Amino acid sequence: MRILGFADKLNKHLSLQVLLAILLGIVTGVFYPGFAVQTQIVSLAFVAVIKPFIGPVIFLTVVSLFGSIVDLKRAGRISLKSFIYFELISVVAIMVGICCALIIRPGAIERSSLNQLLPRLSGVSGGTDWSNGMMTEYTILFLAFGIGIGLLINRSKHRGQIVGFLENARNLLFIVLRYVFLLAPLAAYCGIAYTVGKFGLDSLVPVGKLVAATYLSMFFFILVVFGGILRYFKVSLFSFLKSIKQELLYVLGTSSSTSVLPLLMDRLEIMGYRKSVVSLVTVTGNSFNLTGTCLYMGVAVIFLAQLYQIHFSFTEILTIIMVILMTSKGATGISGAGFVALATTIGTIHKIPVEGLAILLSIDRFMSEARAITNTIGHGVATVVISRNEPQ
């Protein structure tokens, strides 16, 4: 599929523009915090414009996919392989996060520094509607409805015409999104400027070890785990990241992996991966393959335990892994959804005071970017894994 056309010509230097916008946003936040805080509305508006496209794109993708499938057994096989991979890689991500936190000990900070930080966090919301990021029963019903409609179309004698119409509608939405993303540099500038202007870089100092532990663990996971998986399938990690670098910069600017899901799907198809695999893996992975969220939650739970000097037994660690594995499915990739999933996890464990979430809330914008980037790379890697395990 080729839908880039003129929009892609305009996008030619957009990656560099987004990167420069992020750097300029940091400078603005540091030196002009008053102005920077006022720019939040622009970044929120950008995400608000994109969000209405996500549902229709996913719905049209699912319906057209199941409407055009000739071998339903093959679709079932791809789905089964995907879910098995999702669960295995999620467990690995949680374990990496927990191990990194146990080694780095980000929760071992001075209480005096913590007490200075807490008053600044009262009433902080970050301007994010986390409830919109949670996967509810409606998400499952939405996907099930799309699959049902697709299977009905599959049995129709006019299947070809209907599927063709649906794919044209989907492609039209892709093209519109390409033009919308021309505003990504402005959104990235405003989003980063607001974050730095609102909280200040100095707000990271008391919890600097937590930020460092999170980013180091995700860097390790991408380099070693994802890199090892891709190398097994004879794919270079750095070449792969270079191919999706524009989508990753969009994620950095919007702090949301879901916002670029349609563009990532298109990019993976252009890279040569089959549409049937790309559609199934990325759409289901958007709810079940959130490695960045899983990893962050592993780090964050241990951080809070260390902060309050709570010790877990080996059995309790295993329980935490299982709880995170379940609650992480509720974070569908919208900015801030991982924080709600974490809050659900803390509430389920019962052993950690929920007041500690205020500390994590102050830096969630920084964490959300790391989660979203790792999630996005994870969707791409999953596509490679399932594609290479399917007969040509």
Coordinates of C-alpha atoms in Angstrom, one line a residue:
M1 CA 0.0 0.0 0.0
R2 CA 1.2 3.4 -0.9
I3 CA -0.7 6.3 0.5
L4 CA 2.2 8.7 1.4
G5 CA 2.2 10.8 -1.9
F6 CA 2.3 14.5 -1.5
A7 CA 1.9 14.4 2.2
D8 CA 5.1 12.4 2.5
K9 CA 7.0 15.0 0.5
L10 CA 5.9 17.5 3.1
N11 CA 6.9 15.1 5.8
K12 CA 10.4 14.7 4.4
H13 CA 12.1 16.8 7.1
L14 CA 9.3 16.5 9.7
S15 CA 11.4 14.3 11.9
L16 CA 14.1 16.9 12.3
Q17 CA 11.5 19.6 12.8
V18 CA 9.9 17.6 15.7
L19 CA 13.3 17.0 17.3
L20 CA 14.2 20.7 17.1
A21 CA 10.7 21.6 18.4
I22 CA 11.3 19.4 21.5
L23 CA 14.6 21.0 22.2
L24 CA 13.1 24.5 21.8
G25 CA 10.3 23.5 24.1
I26 CA 12.7 22.6 26.8
V27 CA 14.5 25.9 26.5
T28 CA 11.1 27.8 26.6
G29 CA 10.0 25.8 29.7
V30 CA 13.2 26.7 31.5
F31 CA 13.5 30.4 30.7
Y32 CA 9.9 31.3 30.1
P33 CA 7.8 29.0 32.3
G34 CA 4.8 31.4 32.5
F35 CA 4.4 31.4 28.8
A36 CA 5.2 27.7 28.5
V37 CA 2.4 26.7 30.8
Q38 CA -0.1 28.5 28.6
T39 CA 0.9 26.4 25.6
Q40 CA -0.6 23.2 26.9
I41 CA -3.9 23.9 25.2
V42 CA -2.2 23.5 21.8
S43 CA -0.8 20.0 22.5
L44 CA -4.1 18.9 24.0
A45 CA -6.0 20.2 21.0
F46 CA -3.6 18.2 18.7
V47 CA -4.3 15.0 20.5
A48 CA -8.0 15.8 20.6
V49 CA -8.0 16.1 16.8
I50 CA -6.3 12.8 16.3
K51 CA -8.3 10.7 18.8
P52 CA -11.5 10.6 16.8
F53 CA -9.7 9.0 13.9
I54 CA -8.3 6.1 15.9
G55 CA -11.6 4.3 16.5
P56 CA -12.8 4.4 12.8
V57 CA -9.3 3.4 11.5
I58 CA -9.2 0.3 13.9
F59 CA -12.8 -0.6 13.1
L60 CA -12.3 -0.3 9.3
T61 CA -9.1 -2.3 9.6
V62 CA -10.7 -5.1 11.6
V63 CA -13.8 -5.3 9.4
S64 CA -11.9 -5.2 6.1
L65 CA -9.4 -7.7 7.4
F66 CA -11.9 -10.3 8.4
G67 CA -14.1 -9.5 5.4
S68 CA -11.3 -10.4 3.0
I69 CA -9.8 -13.4 4.8
V70 CA -9.9 -16.5 2.7
D71 CA -8.3 -18.8 5.3
L72 CA -10.0 -18.2 8.6
K73 CA -7.9 -20.9 10.2
R74 CA -4.8 -18.9 9.3
A75 CA -6.3 -15.8 11.0
G76 CA -7.0 -17.8 14.1
R77 CA -3.4 -19.2 14.1
I78 CA -2.0 -15.7 13.8
S79 CA -4.2 -14.5 16.7
L80 CA -3.1 -17.4 18.9
K81 CA 0.6 -16.8 18.2
S82 CA 0.2 -13.1 18.9
F83 CA -1.5 -13.6 22.3
I84 CA 1.1 -16.1 23.4
Y85 CA 3.9 -13.8 22.4
F86 CA 2.2 -10.8 24.1
E87 CA 2.0 -12.6 27.4
L88 CA 5.5 -13.9 27.3
I89 CA 7.1 -10.6 26.3
S90 CA 5.0 -8.8 28.9
V91 CA 6.2 -11.1 31.7
V92 CA 9.8 -10.5 30.6
A93 CA 9.2 -6.7 30.6
I94 CA 7.8 -6.8 34.2
M95 CA 10.7 -8.9 35.4
V96 CA 13.3 -6.5 33.8
G97 CA 11.6 -3.6 35.4
I98 CA 11.6 -5.2 38.9
C99 CA 15.2 -6.4 38.6
C100 CA 16.4 -3.0 37.5
A101 CA 14.6 -1.4 40.4
L102 CA 16.1 -3.9 42.9
I103 CA 19.6 -3.2 41.5
I104 CA 19.4 0.6 41.2
R105 CA 17.3 1.1 44.3
P106 CA 15.5 4.3 43.1
G107 CA 13.4 4.5 46.2
A108 CA 16.4 5.0 48.5
I109 CA 16.2 8.8 48.6
E110 CA 16.4 11.2 51.6
R111 CA 13.1 11.9 53.3
S112 CA 14.0 15.6 53.6
S113 CA 14.1 15.9 49.8
L114 CA 10.8 14.0 49.5
N115 CA 9.1 16.3 52.0
Q116 CA 10.2 19.4 50.0
L117 CA 8.7 17.9 46.9
L118 CA 5.3 16.7 48.2
P119 CA 3.8 20.2 48.8
R120 CA 4.5 21.1 45.1
L121 CA 2.4 18.1 44.0
S122 CA -0.9 18.9 45.7
G123 CA -3.6 19.3 43.1
V124 CA -1.3 18.4 40.2
S125 CA -3.2 16.7 37.4
G126 CA -0.9 17.4 34.5
G127 CA -4.0 18.2 32.4
T128 CA -4.4 14.6 31.4
D129 CA -7.7 12.7 31.3
W130 CA -6.5 9.3 32.3
S131 CA -9.9 7.7 32.3
N132 CA -10.0 8.1 28.5
G133 CA -7.0 5.8 28.3
M134 CA -8.4 2.8 30.1
M135 CA -9.6 -0.2 28.3
T136 CA -13.1 -1.0 29.4
E137 CA -15.5 -3.8 28.3
Y138 CA -16.5 -1.5 25.4
T139 CA -13.1 -2.0 23.8
I140 CA -13.6 -5.7 23.7
L141 CA -17.2 -5.3 22.4
F142 CA -16.0 -2.8 19.8
L143 CA -13.4 -5.3 18.5
A144 CA -15.9 -8.2 18.7
F145 CA -18.5 -6.2 16.8
G146 CA -15.9 -5.4 14.0
I147 CA -14.9 -9.0 13.7
G148 CA -18.6 -10.1 13.5
I149 CA -19.4 -7.5 10.8
G150 CA -16.2 -8.7 8.9
L151 CA -17.2 -12.3 9.1
L152 CA -20.7 -11.5 7.7
I153 CA -19.1 -9.6 4.8
N154 CA -16.8 -12.5 4.3
R155 CA -19.9 -14.7 3.4
S156 CA -21.5 -12.1 1.1
K157 CA -21.3 -12.5 -2.7
H158 CA -20.4 -8.8 -2.9
R159 CA -17.5 -9.2 -0.6
G160 CA -14.9 -7.8 -3.0
Q161 CA -16.8 -4.5 -3.6
I162 CA -17.6 -4.0 0.1
V163 CA -14.0 -4.7 1.3
G164 CA -12.7 -2.4 -1.5
F165 CA -15.0 0.4 -0.3
L166 CA -13.9 -0.1 3.3
E167 CA -10.2 -0.1 2.4
N168 CA -10.6 3.1 0.4
A169 CA -12.3 4.7 3.4
R170 CA -9.4 3.5 5.6
N171 CA -6.8 4.9 3.2
L172 CA -8.6 8.2 3.1
L173 CA -8.4 8.5 6.9
F174 CA -4.7 7.6 6.7
I175 CA -4.1 10.4 4.2
V176 CA -6.0 12.9 6.4
L177 CA -3.9 11.8 9.4
R178 CA -0.7 12.4 7.4
Y179 CA -1.7 16.0 6.8
V180 CA -2.8 16.5 10.5
F181 CA 0.6 15.2 11.6
L182 CA 2.2 18.1 9.7
L183 CA 1.4 20.0 12.9
A184 CA 3.3 17.6 15.0
P185 CA 6.3 19.9 15.6
L186 CA 4.0 22.6 17.1
A187 CA 2.3 20.0 19.3
A188 CA 5.7 18.6 20.4
Y189 CA 7.0 22.1 21.2
C190 CA 3.9 23.0 23.3
G191 CA 3.7 19.6 25.1
I192 CA 7.4 19.7 26.2
A193 CA 7.3 23.4 27.0
Y194 CA 4.3 22.9 29.3
T195 CA 5.8 20.0 31.1
V196 CA 9.1 21.7 31.8
G197 CA 7.4 25.1 32.6
K198 CA 4.9 23.5 34.9
F199 CA 7.1 21.3 37.0
G200 CA 10.6 22.6 36.2
L201 CA 13.7 20.4 35.7
D202 CA 14.5 20.8 39.4
S203 CA 11.4 18.8 40.2
L204 CA 13.2 15.7 38.8
V205 CA 16.1 16.0 41.3
P206 CA 14.5 14.3 44.3
V207 CA 13.2 11.5 42.1
G208 CA 16.1 11.5 39.7
K209 CA 17.0 7.9 40.4
L210 CA 13.5 6.8 39.6
V211 CA 13.6 8.6 36.2
A212 CA 17.1 7.2 35.6
A213 CA 16.1 3.7 36.6
T214 CA 13.0 3.8 34.3
Y215 CA 14.9 5.1 31.2
L216 CA 17.9 2.8 31.8
S217 CA 15.6 -0.3 32.1
M218 CA 13.8 0.7 29.0
F219 CA 17.0 1.3 27.1
F220 CA 18.3 -2.1 28.3
F221 CA 15.0 -3.8 27.2
I222 CA 15.0 -2.2 23.8
L223 CA 18.7 -2.9 23.2
V224 CA 19.0 -6.4 24.6
V225 CA 15.5 -7.9 24.5
F226 CA 14.1 -6.4 21.4
G227 CA 17.5 -6.3 19.8
G228 CA 18.1 -10.0 20.6
I229 CA 14.6 -10.9 19.2
L230 CA 15.2 -9.0 16.0
R231 CA 18.7 -10.4 15.6
Y232 CA 17.3 -13.9 15.9
F233 CA 15.2 -13.1 12.9
K234 CA 18.1 -11.5 11.1
V235 CA 16.8 -8.0 11.4
S236 CA 19.1 -5.1 12.6
L237 CA 17.6 -3.2 15.5
F238 CA 19.1 0.0 14.4
S239 CA 17.9 -0.4 10.8
F240 CA 14.5 -1.2 12.2
L241 CA 14.4 1.9 14.4
K242 CA 15.6 4.0 11.6
S243 CA 12.7 2.8 9.5
I244 CA 10.2 3.9 12.1
K245 CA 12.1 7.0 13.4
Q246 CA 9.5 9.4 12.2
E247 CA 6.7 7.6 14.1
L248 CA 8.8 7.5 17.2
L249 CA 9.4 11.2 17.1
Y250 CA 5.6 11.7 16.8
V251 CA 5.2 9.6 19.9
L252 CA 7.8 11.7 21.7
G253 CA 5.9 14.8 20.9
T254 CA 2.4 13.5 21.7
S255 CA 3.4 11.1 24.6
S256 CA 0.9 8.6 23.1
S257 CA 1.5 5.3 21.2
T258 CA -2.1 5.1 20.1
S259 CA -2.0 8.4 18.3
V260 CA 0.5 7.1 15.8
L261 CA -0.9 3.5 15.5
P262 CA -2.4 4.1 12.0
L263 CA 0.8 5.6 10.8
L264 CA 2.9 2.7 12.2
M265 CA 0.6 0.2 10.5
D266 CA 1.1 2.0 7.2
R267 CA 4.9 2.1 7.7
L268 CA 5.1 -1.6 8.5
E269 CA 3.2 -2.4 5.4
I270 CA 5.5 -0.2 3.4
M271 CA 8.5 -2.1 5.0
G272 CA 7.1 -5.3 3.4
Y273 CA 5.1 -6.9 6.2
R274 CA 1.8 -8.4 5.2
K275 CA -1.3 -6.4 5.8
S276 CA -3.1 -9.4 7.5
V277 CA -0.3 -9.8 10.0
V278 CA 0.2 -6.0 10.6
S279 CA -3.5 -5.4 11.2
L280 CA -4.0 -8.3 13.6
V281 CA -0.8 -7.8 15.6
T282 CA -0.9 -4.0 16.0
V283 CA -4.7 -3.7 16.7
T284 CA -4.7 -6.4 19.3
G285 CA -1.3 -5.4 20.6
N286 CA -2.5 -1.9 21.3
S287 CA -4.3 -3.4 24.3
F288 CA -2.4 -6.5 25.0
N289 CA 1.2 -5.8 24.0
L290 CA 2.2 -2.8 26.2
T291 CA 5.8 -3.7 27.1
G292 CA 6.7 -0.1 28.1
T293 CA 3.8 0.1 30.5
C294 CA 4.6 -3.3 32.0
L295 CA 8.2 -2.4 32.5
Y296 CA 7.4 1.0 34.1
M297 CA 4.9 -0.6 36.5
G298 CA 7.5 -3.1 37.6
V299 CA 10.0 -0.3 38.4
A300 CA 7.4 2.0 40.0
V301 CA 6.0 -0.7 42.4
I302 CA 9.5 -1.5 43.7
F303 CA 10.3 2.2 43.9
L304 CA 7.3 2.8 46.2
A305 CA 8.1 -0.3 48.2
Q306 CA 11.6 1.0 48.8
L307 CA 10.4 4.5 49.6
Y308 CA 8.1 3.2 52.4
Q309 CA 10.7 0.5 53.4
I310 CA 8.3 -2.4 52.5
H311 CA 9.9 -5.7 51.8
F312 CA 8.3 -8.3 49.5
S313 CA 8.9 -12.1 49.6
F314 CA 9.5 -14.1 46.5
T315 CA 5.9 -15.3 46.5
E316 CA 4.7 -11.7 46.8
I317 CA 7.0 -10.7 43.8
L318 CA 5.3 -13.4 41.8
T319 CA 1.9 -12.1 42.8
I320 CA 2.9 -8.6 41.8
I321 CA 4.0 -9.9 38.4
M322 CA 0.6 -11.5 37.9
V323 CA -1.3 -8.4 39.0
I324 CA 0.7 -6.2 36.7
L325 CA 0.1 -8.6 33.9
M326 CA -3.6 -8.2 34.3
T327 CA -3.9 -4.5 35.2
S328 CA -1.5 -3.4 32.3
K329 CA -4.2 -4.6 29.9
G330 CA -6.2 -1.6 30.9
A331 CA -3.7 0.9 29.5
T332 CA -4.5 1.3 25.8
G333 CA -1.6 3.6 24.9
I334 CA -3.3 7.0 25.5
S335 CA -1.0 9.4 27.4
G336 CA -1.3 8.8 31.1
A337 CA -3.2 5.5 30.9
G338 CA -0.2 3.7 32.4
F339 CA -0.5 5.8 35.5
V340 CA -4.1 4.7 36.0
A341 CA -3.1 1.1 35.5
L342 CA -0.4 1.6 38.1
A343 CA -2.9 3.1 40.5
T344 CA -5.1 0.0 40.0
T345 CA -2.1 -2.2 40.7
I346 CA -1.2 -0.4 43.9
G347 CA -4.8 -0.6 45.0
T348 CA -4.9 -4.3 44.3
I349 CA -1.7 -5.1 46.2
H350 CA -2.9 -3.3 49.4
K351 CA 0.5 -3.2 50.9
I352 CA 1.8 0.1 49.5
P353 CA 0.2 3.5 50.7
V354 CA -1.6 5.1 47.8
E355 CA -0.2 8.5 48.8
G356 CA 3.0 7.6 47.1
L357 CA 1.2 7.9 43.8
A358 CA 1.5 11.7 44.2
I359 CA 5.3 11.4 43.7
L360 CA 4.9 9.4 40.5
L361 CA 2.2 11.8 39.3
S362 CA 4.6 14.8 39.2
I363 CA 6.9 13.1 36.7
D364 CA 4.3 11.0 34.8
R365 CA 4.7 13.1 31.7
F366 CA 8.3 12.2 31.5
M367 CA 7.5 8.6 32.2
S368 CA 4.6 8.5 29.7
E369 CA 7.0 9.3 26.9
A370 CA 9.3 6.4 27.7
R371 CA 6.3 4.1 28.0
A372 CA 4.8 5.2 24.7
I373 CA 8.1 4.9 22.8
T374 CA 8.8 1.4 24.2
N375 CA 5.2 0.3 23.4
T376 CA 5.4 1.5 19.8
I377 CA 8.7 -0.3 19.2
G378 CA 7.1 -3.3 20.8
H379 CA 4.2 -3.3 18.3
G380 CA 6.8 -3.3 15.5
V381 CA 8.9 -6.0 16.9
A382 CA 5.8 -8.2 17.5
T383 CA 4.9 -7.8 13.8
V384 CA 8.3 -9.0 12.8
V385 CA 8.1 -12.0 15.1
I386 CA 4.6 -13.1 13.9
S387 CA 5.4 -12.4 10.3
R388 CA 8.6 -14.5 10.3
N389 CA 6.7 -17.4 12.0
E390 CA 4.1 -17.5 9.3
P391 CA 4.6 -19.5 6.1
Q392 CA 4.9 -17.3 3.0

